[in-house]
Amino acid sequence: MTVRSRFAPSPTGLLHIGGVRTALFSWLYARRHGGVFILRIEDTDRERSTEAATQVILDGMQWLGLTADEGPFYQTRRMDRYAEVIEQFLASGHAYRCYCTKEELEAMRARQMAAKQKPRYDGTCRNRTTPRAGVDPVVRFRNPLDGTVVVEDVIHGNVVFDNAELDDLIIARSDGSPTYNFCVVVDDMDMRVTHVIRGDDHLNNTPRQINMLRALGATLPVYGHLPMILGADGTKLSKRHGAVSVLQYRDEGYLPEALLNYLVRLGWSHGDREVFTLAELTQLFDIGDVNKSASAFSPDKLLWLNQQHIMRAAPELLARYLKPQLAAIGIVVDDDAKLAAVAHAMRERAKTLKEMALNSTYFFKLDGYDEKAAKKNLTSEAVRPLTVVLEKLAALTDWRAAAIHDIVNLTAAELQVGLGKVAQPIRVAVSGTAVSPPIDSTLEVLGRETTITRLQRALDYASRQ
RNA sequence: GCUCCCAUCGUCUAGAGGCCUAGGACGGAGCCCUCUCAAGGCUUAAACCGGGGUUCGAAUCCCCGUGGGAGCGCCA
């Protein structure tokens, strides 16, 4: 049997970290078992669903590389099918029309709450045979009155619910539109979903869905309810925690693979390993290894993992992401080879691509010196080392890090000063700051012309001090 | 209120009854390396929610508390 898993977000809010983690586990499970991953947009709430939210889901999934084999399907385009099943339920007696008004239902709930009971529909219309004038009825599913429903969950084990705890849920509103739990059931059946992997906030919905699936004579999927992700403060993830949309992580300079790596470790582990590529995850991930407790989101650890992935990434790949980050701060670069060279030099010293861009500007233009750095390093004391090193570099034909390295060392040796006395002035001269990759590779990337020009300018500056 | 779920360092986790003097990672502290910043290496502080059982033996199994979470919508 081919595994068929799905991700079924509703576009009522922007796709966030929690949603992505659910999508990831579902996707990984399908990939691991050579199965099919389905994307389904649950947009039956016409009021709250937005085009923008749908676009974030689509763009986010694409950015992350969580590609769907089937879909995206939209529930709003399946209304005829839902209507068909509702009729079927009505005809078979699995559903009935309920003429209770919203006001009556609210009053009932209030009464039950006051009596410290669980609020639930009391079944008033269960055996009603005649319509009630002036009321557009809803359709309710006739839930079994007794017995139990066992949810066989690969993460939680067997979870038992008493049917007596469940009531007859509304599957069609008074305007005829179908509701969430019902649509999920019809879709999962029609799309032949074998594995339902979703947040454990849905665990309580599952027995109702199972009852409907049974009424339809469908084979039950395997369930896996994932623990929730909480904000860094341990409370429920919300707008307060920033990161409204996953795309924000792209804009902040996170690598998709790093974000996914971070997310997979929330609730899942593989021995002591922390760093995984996506390819490795598709080999190693198993839903049975997922734990049951909620976990808090740690921005620090994500940052660390992002750096780990940046360090390991191919410069050419980094260059692709670095380019728009530089453009965002007004530096437009067309030279992809140079971009890759910069990324290579910088990849061990940036936690995000955005940070890399911010700290790489001098590779493309130098506007002036950092005041403190210049004051400390471009002094009269620096004139001699700069002069000597400039002279040697000007004569260098083989412009590569190794050769540059030798020249800098030789200069320090000749002048009988520490390496720092030579390297730091050069660093400030070419980068305008006191921080850069090793001076030899910095100069290599900068190129001969730029280096010479900047050294001369710095020499002028230092001479005036 | 009722039902369901969950519970190991600050955080993410390892742990399937003896391997636990509870391991790793992030973050913290310190040291080393060093041309800056990083990266890397080493050291260090830091946890089994509480109480009862079961057992020769419990972080691991059972029960009861406690704490946290979810659901109980003509939302999804």
XYZ file of N, CA, C and O in Angstrom, chain A residues 212-400:
756
model
N -17.758 9.303 11.358
C -18.268 9.665 10.025
C -17.640 8.796 8.944
O -18.315 8.361 8.003
N -16.343 8.553 9.108
C -15.645 7.682 8.152
C -16.298 6.298 8.134
O -16.504 5.699 7.079
N -16.652 5.826 9.312
C -17.297 4.514 9.411
C -18.652 4.534 8.727
O -19.020 3.594 8.030
N -19.394 5.631 8.955
C -20.713 5.741 8.331
C -20.599 5.721 6.810
O -21.500 5.296 6.107
N -19.455 6.187 6.327
C -19.237 6.207 4.882
C -18.665 4.893 4.370
O -18.500 4.702 3.169
N -18.339 4.027 5.326
C -17.765 2.748 4.925
C -16.327 2.871 4.444
O -15.816 2.007 3.737
N -15.669 3.967 4.822
C -14.289 4.186 4.376
C -13.307 3.453 5.280
O -13.600 3.195 6.444
N -12.133 3.121 4.728
C -11.101 2.537 5.581
C -10.446 3.670 6.362
O -10.209 4.757 5.832
N -10.175 3.409 7.624
C -9.613 4.450 8.473
C -8.140 4.670 8.170
O -7.404 3.713 7.947
N -7.722 5.933 8.188
C -6.295 6.218 8.021
C -5.565 5.943 9.327
O -6.193 5.743 10.371
N -4.249 5.912 9.261
C -3.433 5.828 10.468
C -3.288 7.257 10.971
O -3.073 8.175 10.178
N -3.432 7.458 12.273
C -3.318 8.805 12.813
C -2.001 9.016 13.542
O -1.453 8.080 14.147
N -1.508 10.235 13.466
C -0.320 10.623 14.219
C -0.513 12.061 14.650
O -0.502 12.959 13.809
N -0.734 12.266 15.948
C -0.962 13.629 16.427
C 0.291 14.209 17.063
O 0.747 13.758 18.106
N 0.810 15.211 16.393
C 2.054 15.858 16.779
C 1.891 16.804 17.965
O 0.901 17.532 18.051
N 2.881 16.820 18.862
C 2.821 17.785 19.962
C 2.940 19.206 19.427
O 3.491 19.429 18.355
N 2.422 20.134 20.158
C 2.411 21.536 19.744
C 3.772 22.189 19.907
O 4.613 21.732 20.658
N 3.933 23.287 19.230
C 5.119 24.110 19.415
C 4.673 25.366 20.144
O 3.683 25.990 19.763
N 5.398 25.687 21.192
C 5.060 26.871 21.977
C 6.057 27.988 21.690
O 7.127 27.744 21.141
N 5.704 29.173 22.088
C 6.621 30.298 21.934
C 7.820 30.127 22.858
O 7.852 29.227 23.690
N 8.810 30.975 22.698
C 10.039 30.870 23.484
C 9.756 30.967 24.980
O 10.497 30.442 25.808
N 8.661 31.624 25.327
C 8.325 31.782 26.740
C 7.465 30.620 27.247
O 6.994 30.632 28.374
N 7.253 29.630 26.407
C 6.510 28.459 26.851
C 5.001 28.600 26.758
O 4.267 27.694 27.119
N 4.540 29.722 26.241
C 3.102 29.875 26.075
C 2.748 29.658 24.604
O 3.614 29.614 23.743
N 1.473 29.509 24.366
C 0.991 29.221 23.019
C 1.539 30.202 21.990
O 1.586 31.404 22.223
N 1.939 29.635 20.851
C 2.499 30.437 19.776
C 1.458 31.431 19.256
O 0.344 31.064 18.936
N 1.830 32.690 19.204
C 0.896 33.689 18.699
C 1.653 34.846 18.077
O 2.874 34.838 18.010
N 0.902 35.809 17.637
C 1.518 36.968 16.960
C 2.550 37.639 17.855
O 3.513 38.216 17.382
N 2.301 37.547 19.129
C 3.220 38.147 20.092
C 4.656 37.685 19.901
O 5.606 38.385 20.191
N 4.789 36.429 19.471
C 6.124 35.863 19.347
C 6.818 36.247 18.043
O 7.837 35.685 17.681
N 6.266 37.218 17.338
C 6.879 37.632 16.085
C 6.733 36.537 15.054
O 5.883 35.685 15.179
N 7.583 36.574 14.042
C 7.553 35.523 13.026
C 6.134 35.174 12.609
O 5.695 34.059 12.714
N 5.423 36.148 12.150
C 4.048 35.956 11.730
C 3.969 34.928 10.595
O 3.192 34.008 10.628
N 4.799 35.102 9.625
C 4.772 34.228 8.461
C 6.128 33.551 8.276
O 7.164 34.108 8.624
N 6.142 32.336 7.738
C 7.427 31.658 7.514
C 8.317 32.456 6.586
O 9.537 32.367 6.670
N 7.682 33.193 5.690
C 8.480 33.942 4.722
C 9.358 34.984 5.394
O 10.342 35.432 4.846
N 8.973 35.310 6.608
C 9.792 36.258 7.353
C 11.180 35.662 7.625
O 12.170 36.371 7.636
N 11.222 34.348 7.812
C 12.513 33.700 8.042
C 13.371 33.743 6.789
O 14.597 33.862 6.867
N 12.725 33.637 5.637
C 13.464 33.766 4.380
C 14.057 35.169 4.313
O 15.246 35.342 4.040
N 13.223 36.166 4.618
C 13.675 37.542 4.521
C 14.757 37.878 5.537
O 15.589 38.738 5.314
N 14.740 37.174 6.653
C 15.742 37.422 7.685
C 17.054 36.689 7.385
O 18.014 36.789 8.141
N 17.051 35.912 6.325
C 18.297 35.266 5.930
C 18.522 33.875 6.481
O 19.664 33.456 6.681
N 17.439 33.154 6.711
C 17.582 31.766 7.161
C 17.571 30.854 5.944
O 16.850 31.110 4.976
N 18.329 29.785 6.024
C 18.340 28.784 4.973
C 17.157 27.853 5.218
O 16.933 27.435 6.349
N 16.437 27.490 4.168
C 15.284 26.594 4.349
C 15.683 25.316 5.082
O 14.976 24.875 5.995
N 16.797 24.770 4.706
C 17.236 23.525 5.307
C 17.517 23.683 6.808
O 17.273 22.767 7.592
N 18.008 24.847 7.197
C 18.306 25.092 8.600
C 17.012 25.202 9.407
O 16.893 24.638 10.497
N 16.046 25.897 8.843
C 14.773 26.051 9.533
C 14.115 24.685 9.702
O 13.614 24.339 10.772
N 14.158 23.889 8.658
C 13.561 22.560 8.689
C 14.301 21.663 9.694
O 13.687 20.916 10.454
N 15.612 21.790 9.694
C 16.428 21.028 10.632
C 16.071 21.394 12.071
O 15.907 20.526 12.944
N 15.896 22.680 12.291
C 15.535 23.117 13.632
C 14.169 22.549 14.031
O 13.981 21.989 15.110
N 13.238 22.681 13.118
C 11.861 22.257 13.391
C 11.740 20.748 13.607
O 10.961 20.283 14.441
N 12.526 19.983 12.876
C 12.401 18.541 13.002
C 12.874 18.068 14.380
O 12.402 17.062 14.899
N 13.778 18.839 14.978
C 14.300 18.466 16.284
C 13.342 18.820 17.418
O 13.598 18.502 18.568
N 12.284 19.487 17.091
C 11.260 19.778 18.091
C 10.319 18.578 18.101
O 9.414 18.459 17.300
N 10.554 17.669 19.005
C 9.696 16.496 19.077
C 10.291 15.264 18.428
O 9.707 14.187 18.495
N 11.441 15.412 17.802
C 12.057 14.249 17.168
C 13.563 14.318 17.368
O 14.139 15.405 17.438
N 14.192 13.179 17.491
C 15.647 13.177 17.615
C 16.193 11.888 17.045
O 15.473 10.912 16.826
N 17.481 11.901 16.789
C 18.145 10.709 16.283
C 19.468 10.632 17.030
O 20.455 11.222 16.607
N 19.458 9.930 18.150
C 20.660 9.863 18.977
C 21.096 11.255 19.385
O 20.262 12.076 19.760
N 22.389 11.505 19.294
C 22.920 12.803 19.700
C 23.085 13.772 18.539
O 23.629 14.857 18.712
N 22.611 13.373 17.388
C 22.822 14.231 16.221
C 21.969 15.487 16.248
O 20.817 15.471 16.653
N 22.554 16.574 15.782
C 21.819 17.835 15.737
C 21.677 18.350 14.307
O 20.666 18.945 13.959
N 22.703 18.163 13.510
C 22.692 18.743 12.171
C 22.349 17.682 11.124
O 23.001 16.638 11.061
N 21.322 17.948 10.369
C 20.872 17.020 9.327
C 20.595 17.784 8.034
O 20.086 18.895 8.080
N 20.899 17.163 6.925
C 20.453 17.739 5.660
C 19.064 17.174 5.409
O 18.658 16.200 6.036
N 18.356 17.782 4.478
C 17.016 17.300 4.167
C 17.088 15.864 3.650
O 16.253 15.028 3.984
N 18.093 15.596 2.842
C 18.251 14.252 2.279
C 18.436 13.230 3.395
O 17.854 12.143 3.369
N 19.233 13.601 4.395
C 19.451 12.689 5.520
C 18.154 12.463 6.286
O 17.854 11.349 6.708
N 17.392 13.536 6.442
C 16.137 13.406 7.172
C 15.180 12.447 6.472
O 14.474 11.679 7.120
N 15.151 12.510 5.154
C 14.226 11.628 4.447
C 14.643 10.171 4.595
O 13.846 9.268 4.370
N 15.885 9.952 4.992
C 16.337 8.584 5.261
C 16.055 8.170 6.707
O 15.723 7.034 6.988
N 16.258 9.126 7.616
C 16.244 8.797 9.042
C 14.920 9.014 9.773
O 14.659 8.375 10.789
N 14.112 9.924 9.261
C 12.910 10.297 9.998
C 11.922 9.138 10.117
O 11.639 8.429 9.168
N 11.398 8.971 11.325
C 10.293 8.042 11.453
C 9.292 8.592 12.454
O 9.654 9.085 13.510
N 8.044 8.480 12.099
C 6.987 9.062 12.910
C 6.934 8.408 14.292
O 6.545 9.028 15.274
N 7.366 7.158 14.367
C 7.350 6.458 15.644
C 8.349 7.015 16.647
O 8.252 6.759 17.842
N 9.327 7.776 16.158
C 10.338 8.356 17.053
C 9.919 9.713 17.596
O 10.677 10.354 18.321
N 8.742 10.153 17.207
C 8.293 11.471 17.639
C 7.796 11.395 19.086
O 7.118 10.440 19.460
N 8.136 12.371 19.904
C 7.688 12.322 21.294
C 6.361 13.066 21.473
O 5.811 13.618 20.539
N 5.848 13.001 22.695
C 4.477 13.436 22.919
C 4.324 14.804 23.555
O 3.216 15.318 23.644
N 5.405 15.378 24.016
C 5.233 16.626 24.750
C 5.526 17.866 23.925
O 6.377 17.862 23.037
N 4.820 18.922 24.229
C 4.982 20.184 23.520
C 6.377 20.740 23.756
O 7.008 20.443 24.757
N 6.858 21.538 22.822
C 8.188 22.099 22.993
C 8.209 23.579 22.670
O 7.433 24.072 21.848
N 9.111 24.266 23.327
C 9.212 25.709 23.148
C 10.210 26.037 22.048
O 11.235 25.373 21.884
N 9.899 27.052 21.318
C 10.705 27.509 20.198
C 11.903 28.309 20.714
O 11.748 29.216 21.515
N 13.104 27.939 20.261
C 14.289 28.649 20.723
C 14.988 29.371 19.580
O 15.660 28.749 18.759
N 14.823 30.692 19.515
C 15.443 31.479 18.444
C 16.970 31.311 18.432
O 17.580 31.287 17.367
N 17.561 31.168 19.609
C 19.013 31.022 19.688
C 19.503 29.754 19.012
O 20.500 29.754 18.304
N 18.793 28.675 19.274
C 19.232 27.419 18.680
C 19.012 27.413 17.166
O 19.804 26.856 16.420
N 17.937 28.047 16.747
C 17.698 28.171 15.310
C 18.830 28.939 14.651
O 19.320 28.575 13.588
N 19.244 29.985 15.318
C 20.341 30.815 14.816
C 21.619 29.979 14.685
O 22.336 30.043 13.695
N 21.877 29.204 15.699
C 23.073 28.350 15.690
C 23.016 27.347 14.545
O 23.986 27.156 13.815
N 21.866 26.723 14.391
C 21.721 25.739 13.311
C 21.836 26.396 11.941
O 22.397 25.813 11.011
N 21.314 27.598 11.839
C 21.416 28.303 10.567
C 22.880 28.516 10.225
O 23.303 28.290 9.103
N 23.638 28.904 11.223
C 25.063 29.099 10.999
C 25.744 27.785 10.605
O 26.585 27.746 9.720
N 25.361 26.705 11.271
C 25.934 25.406 10.939
C 25.666 25.052 9.475
O 26.531 24.519 8.792
N 24.467 25.358 9.026
C 24.134 25.038 7.636
C 24.814 25.988 6.659
O 25.217 25.576 5.573
N 24.954 27.243 7.067
C 25.649 28.198 6.204
C 27.101 27.756 6.038
O 27.646 27.746 4.944
N 27.708 27.348 7.139
C 29.102 26.904 7.112
C 29.317 25.739 6.153
O 30.363 25.613 5.540
N 28.326 24.880 6.076
C 28.450 23.683 5.258
C 27.944 23.856 3.830
O 28.113 22.983 2.990
N 27.263 24.961 3.585
C 26.635 25.140 2.270
C 27.640 25.487 1.180
O 28.691 26.083 1.448
N 27.309 25.119 -0.041
C 28.148 25.462 -1.184
C 28.088 26.970 -1.391
O 27.010 27.562 -1.337
N 29.243 27.601 -1.624
C 29.284 29.047 -1.842
C 28.318 29.503 -2.936
O 27.695 30.560 -2.812
N 28.176 28.699 -3.957
C 27.282 29.075 -5.058
C 25.834 29.164 -4.580
O 25.062 30.014 -5.014
N 25.478 28.244 -3.697
C 24.125 28.264 -3.148
C 23.938 29.509 -2.280
O 22.941 30.221 -2.379
N 24.926 29.753 -1.431
C 24.854 30.927 -0.560
C 24.768 32.198 -1.384
O 24.051 33.135 -1.026
N 25.496 32.211 -2.491
C 25.509 33.395 -3.352
C 24.098 33.731 -3.835
O 23.714 34.894 -3.881
N 23.337 32.691 -4.143
C 21.964 32.908 -4.608
C 21.121 33.618 -3.561
O 20.250 34.411 -3.891
N 21.349 33.265 -2.297
C 20.568 33.891 -1.227
C 21.152 35.235 -0.799
O 20.445 36.110 -0.321
N 22.474 35.337 -0.941
C 23.145 36.568 -0.534
C 22.770 37.734 -1.439
O 22.621 38.867 -0.978
N 22.609 37.421 -2.695
C 22.318 38.448 -3.693
C 21.126 39.332 -3.323
O 21.261 40.557 -3.264
N 19.964 38.734 -3.069
C 18.819 39.587 -2.701
C 19.010 40.293 -1.365
O 18.468 41.385 -1.154
N 19.774 39.675 -0.466
C 20.023 40.332 0.821
C 20.848 41.596 0.613
O 20.622 42.616 1.260
N 21.819 41.526 -0.281
C 22.629 42.707 -0.582
C 21.779 43.749 -1.294
O 21.852 44.944 -0.983
N 20.965 43.279 -2.225
C 20.107 44.202 -2.966
C 19.197 44.959 -2.002
O 18.926 46.145 -2.190
N 18.759 44.257 -0.953
C 17.858 44.864 0.022
C 18.510 46.031 0.751
O 17.836 46.918 1.255
N 19.848 46.029 0.802
C 20.517 47.164 1.453
C 21.220 48.027 0.414
O 22.194 48.724 0.711
N 20.707 47.943 -0.792
C 21.161 48.870 -1.823
C 22.430 48.500 -2.564
O 23.052 49.341 -3.211
N 22.855 47.230 -2.431
C 24.054 46.838 -3.168
C 23.671 45.804 -4.224
O 23.381 44.651 -3.916
N 23.648 46.236 -5.452
C 23.254 45.347 -6.544
C 24.509 44.756 -7.177
O 25.392 45.480 -7.618
N 24.583 43.435 -7.137
C 25.770 42.763 -7.661
C 25.372 41.786 -8.762
O 24.436 41.012 -8.602
N 26.098 41.821 -9.863
C 25.801 40.889 -10.952
C 26.839 39.788 -11.062
O 26.608 38.751 -11.669
N 27.982 40.027 -10.459
C 29.097 39.086 -10.566
C 28.897 37.888 -9.633
O 29.265 37.922 -8.466
N 28.324 36.823 -10.154
C 28.012 35.657 -9.324
C 29.260 34.984 -8.764
O 29.242 34.449 -7.656
N 30.325 35.019 -9.521
C 31.570 34.404 -9.051
C 32.092 35.146 -7.825
O 32.539 34.538 -6.853
N 32.004 36.452 -7.875
C 32.470 37.235 -6.735
C 31.563 37.010 -5.530
O 32.038 36.874 -4.400
N 30.284 36.929 -5.801
C 29.319 36.671 -4.731
C 29.682 35.348 -4.030
O 29.675 35.253 -2.807
N 29.991 34.358 -4.817
C 30.345 33.059 -4.260
C 31.648 33.143 -3.473
O 31.789 32.530 -2.411
N 32.582 33.925 -3.970
C 33.858 34.082 -3.278
C 33.644 34.764 -1.927
O 34.226 34.374 -0.910
N 32.791 35.775 -1.932
C 32.475 36.483 -0.685
C 31.797 35.518 0.289
O 32.148 35.444 1.468
N 30.838 34.766 -0.226
C 30.113 33.822 0.620
C 31.072 32.796 1.210
O 30.971 32.432 2.376
N 32.001 32.365 0.397
C 32.969 31.389 0.864
C 33.812 31.958 2.007
O 34.032 31.310 3.024
N 34.240 33.185 1.842
C 35.075 33.826 2.867
C 34.280 34.114 4.134
O 34.811 34.077 5.241
N 32.995 34.375 3.965
C 32.172 34.824 5.090
C 31.361 33.725 5.768
O 30.739 33.951 6.800
N 31.329 32.556 5.176
C 30.334 31.584 5.639
C 30.528 31.067 7.064
O 29.604 30.534 7.641
N 31.706 31.206 7.609
C 31.885 30.769 8.995
C 31.627 31.889 9.992
O 31.760 31.703 11.191
N 31.319 33.053 9.475
C 31.161 34.179 10.389
C 29.850 34.914 10.234
O 29.790 36.119 10.437
N 28.804 34.193 9.898
C 27.488 34.835 9.814
C 26.427 33.845 10.268
O 26.433 32.689 9.874
N 25.543 34.323 11.096
C 24.461 33.454 11.567
C 23.283 33.468 10.611
O 22.475 32.542 10.606
N 23.181 34.528 9.828
C 22.125 34.587 8.810
C 22.721 35.204 7.545
O 23.764 35.863 7.602
N 22.026 35.026 6.434
C 22.488 35.611 5.183
C 22.346 37.124 5.226
O 23.080 37.857 4.587
N 21.372 37.568 6.005
C 21.175 39.002 6.151
C 22.381 39.612 6.863
O 22.911 40.635 6.456
N 22.799 38.921 7.922
C 23.968 39.391 8.660
C 25.198 39.351 7.753
O 26.042 40.258 7.785
N 25.279 38.304 6.944
C 26.407 38.205 6.035
C 26.443 39.392 5.080
O 27.485 40.005 4.855
N 25.288 39.734 4.564
C 25.208 40.867 3.637
C 25.643 42.151 4.329
O 26.460 42.912 3.810
N 25.126 42.335 5.536
C 25.438 43.540 6.291
C 26.943 43.688 6.549
O 27.489 44.778 6.543
N 27.601 42.541 6.764
C 29.030 42.579 7.084
C 29.929 42.372 5.866
O 31.130 42.199 6.015
N 29.326 42.351 4.696
C 30.117 42.105 3.484
C 30.145 43.291 2.538
O 30.681 43.199 1.435
N 29.578 44.388 2.973
C 29.424 45.517 2.037
C 30.761 45.994 1.467
O 30.836 46.376 0.314
N 31.810 45.936 2.268
C 33.097 46.466 1.804
C 33.706 45.662 0.664
O 34.651 46.087 0.023
N 33.167 44.482 0.437
C 33.676 43.722 -0.703
C 33.220 44.374 -2.010
O 33.734 44.107 -3.074
N 32.206 45.234 -1.884
C 31.645 45.845 -3.084
C 31.845 47.352 -3.138
O 31.954 47.934 -4.194
N 31.862 47.957 -1.966
C 32.128 49.401 -1.936
C 32.581 49.794 -0.539
O 32.211 49.171 0.454
N 33.422 50.836 -0.513
C 33.913 51.303 0.780
C 33.659 52.795 0.881
O 34.215 53.581 0.114
N 32.773 53.145 1.796
C 32.404 54.548 1.892
C 33.295 55.342 2.829
O 33.549 56.510 2.644
N 33.784 54.693 3.865
C 34.602 55.426 4.825
C 35.060 54.478 5.904
O 34.825 53.275 5.811
N 35.734 54.980 6.891
C 36.239 54.117 7.956
C 35.370 54.184 9.203
O 34.844 55.240 9.541
N 35.299 53.076 9.862
C 34.667 53.053 11.172
C 35.570 53.901 12.064
O 36.779 53.690 12.114
N 34.976 54.835 12.744
C 35.760 55.821 13.488
C 36.723 55.199 14.495
O 37.919 55.492 14.502
N 36.179 54.321 15.300
C 37.026 53.690 16.318
C 38.152 52.861 15.713
O 39.297 52.908 16.159
N 37.789 52.092 14.679
C 38.769 51.217 14.040
C 39.897 52.024 13.423
O 41.076 51.685 13.549
N 39.541 53.134 12.767
C 40.548 53.960 12.114
C 41.438 54.633 13.154
O 42.670 54.658 13.034
N 40.816 55.106 14.184
C 41.561 55.815 15.217
C 42.592 54.903 15.885
O 43.692 55.322 16.239
N 42.222 53.639 15.997
C 43.118 52.709 16.666
C 44.185 52.148 15.723
O 45.307 51.877 16.131
N 43.827 51.940 14.468
C 44.730 51.220 13.579
C 45.375 52.027 12.461
O 46.457 51.684 11.998
N 44.729 53.079 11.995
C 45.327 53.867 10.909
C 46.055 55.064 11.511
O 45.704 56.225 11.284
N 47.082 54.752 12.292
C 47.834 55.788 12.996
C 49.177 55.978 12.311
O 49.507 55.272 11.362
N 49.940 56.898 12.812
C 51.267 57.138 12.240
C 52.122 55.878 12.364
O 52.963 55.591 11.524
N 51.822 55.116 13.395
C 52.546 53.872 13.618
C 52.289 52.869 12.498
O 53.081 51.968 12.244
N 51.176 53.034 11.834
C 50.790 52.087 10.791
C 51.379 52.447 9.436
O 51.344 51.648 8.501
N 51.915 53.626 9.321
C 52.432 54.089 8.030
C 53.503 53.152 7.477
O 53.448 52.735 6.323
N 54.428 52.779 8.346
C 55.530 51.940 7.884
C 55.059 50.554 7.418
O 55.339 50.171 6.276
N 54.313 49.825 8.239
C 53.832 48.519 7.777
C 53.013 48.624 6.493
O 53.182 47.816 5.584
N 52.161 49.622 6.408
C 51.313 49.770 5.227
C 52.152 50.044 3.983
O 51.902 49.507 2.910
N 53.168 50.877 4.154
C 54.030 51.211 3.032
C 54.740 49.964 2.510
O 54.752 49.682 1.314
N 55.311 49.231 3.460
C 56.062 48.039 3.079
C 55.162 47.000 2.415
O 55.493 46.446 1.365
N 54.027 46.758 3.023
C 53.154 45.721 2.498
C 52.561 46.139 1.143
O 52.402 45.319 0.242
N 52.314 47.415 1.000
C 51.777 47.920 -0.264
C 52.785 47.695 -1.381
O 52.452 47.249 -2.473
N 54.015 47.987 -1.041
C 55.089 47.823 -2.023
C 55.183 46.364 -2.488
O 55.227 46.070 -3.673
N 55.168 45.455 -1.518
C 55.278 44.040 -1.852
C 54.057 43.543 -2.629
O 54.182 42.777 -3.585
N 52.904 43.984 -2.209
C 51.686 43.524 -2.882
C 51.620 44.054 -4.310
O 51.164 43.372 -5.229
N 52.085 45.263 -4.478
C 52.054 45.867 -5.811
C 52.896 45.043 -6.777
O 52.631 44.990 -7.977
N 53.903 44.403 -6.218
C 54.807 43.618 -7.066
C 54.342 42.173 -7.223
O 54.933 41.405 -7.981
N 53.303 41.815 -6.490
C 52.847 40.419 -6.519
C 52.095 40.089 -7.809
O 51.150 40.769 -8.171
N 52.505 39.036 -8.444
C 51.822 38.656 -9.685
C 50.792 37.565 -9.429
O 49.759 37.512 -10.070
N 51.119 36.703 -8.482
C 50.232 35.583 -8.178
C 49.265 35.988 -7.065
O 49.539 35.755 -5.888
N 48.141 36.595 -7.437
C 47.234 37.177 -6.435
C 46.347 36.111 -5.806
O 45.166 35.974 -6.110
N 46.952 35.371 -4.904
C 46.177 34.350 -4.209
C 46.510 34.367 -2.726
O 47.584 34.824 -2.315
